[in-house]
Amino acid sequence: GNTTALTINRKALTITASNDSKTYGATKTYGAGSSSFTSSGLVNSETIGSVTVTDTNSGGLNTAAAGGTYALTPSLATGGTFSTSNYDITYTPGTVTVNKATLTVTAADKSRVYGDSNPSLTYGITGYVNSENATSAGVTGDPTISTTATAASSVNTYTITSAANNLAAANYQFTYVNGTL
């Protein structure tokens, strides 16, 4: 009789690092957690215990990573019920997106006597991260700080409005808080 061999070839398995995001100034760490990857190609209800995900460009680990996307590279699938010898594994990178941090622009409260002209309207900015200030964060422009009160306005409380105008910074977005005159 003739004998014919049956060859069982490896199955293709794709392991992809899960995409993630963080805010400028924060850190994220990546290791071997099961939420750090997805897979396609496993058969027989097999599972993968863990996959090492490396923050390739330190976008997640680095608090100073500027806005944008950085690679997350998966490797070393281990554990679970699958056997690496049964699969041809392809590792696909994911990304971590660094979003802008938020600075708060607050119109300073002011007061004056009836009949006097309004004092200079000023503002403060809070919320810098990474020990930055307006200069090191590259803040440009100024917000619009205004009030409807005039020298002829009656004794009362008036809103000092804080608004965007041309304020900008590469790694920050802005939120505005009004003050009171």
GROMACS .gro file of C-alpha atoms in nm, residues 112 116-119 121 146-154 156-161 180-181:
model
   23
  112ARG     CA    1  -1.388  10.090   4.086
  116ASP     CA    2  -1.434  10.664   3.743
  117SER     CA    3  -1.310  10.501   3.425
  118ASN     CA    4  -1.263  10.127   3.422
  119PRO     CA    5  -0.934   9.992   3.557
  121LEU     CA    6  -0.864   9.460   3.255
  146SER     CA    7  -1.380   9.319   2.797
  147THR     CA    8  -1.677   9.457   2.986
  148THR     CA    9  -1.988   9.652   2.888
  149ALA     CA   10  -1.944   9.886   3.189
  150THR     CA   11  -1.846  10.248   3.118
  151ALA     CA   12  -1.771  10.546   3.344
  152ALA     CA   13  -2.144  10.632   3.324
  153SER     CA   14  -2.260  10.283   3.435
  154SER     CA   15  -2.467  10.269   3.755
  156ASN     CA   16  -2.384   9.729   3.998
  157THR     CA   17  -2.191   9.415   3.915
  158TYR     CA   18  -2.077   9.371   3.555
  159THR     CA   19  -1.927   9.072   3.378
  160ILE     CA   20  -1.568   9.092   3.255
  161THR     CA   21  -1.571   8.860   2.956
  180THR     CA   22  -1.657   9.049   3.771
  181LEU     CA   23  -1.632   9.429   3.779
   0.00000   0.00000   0.00000
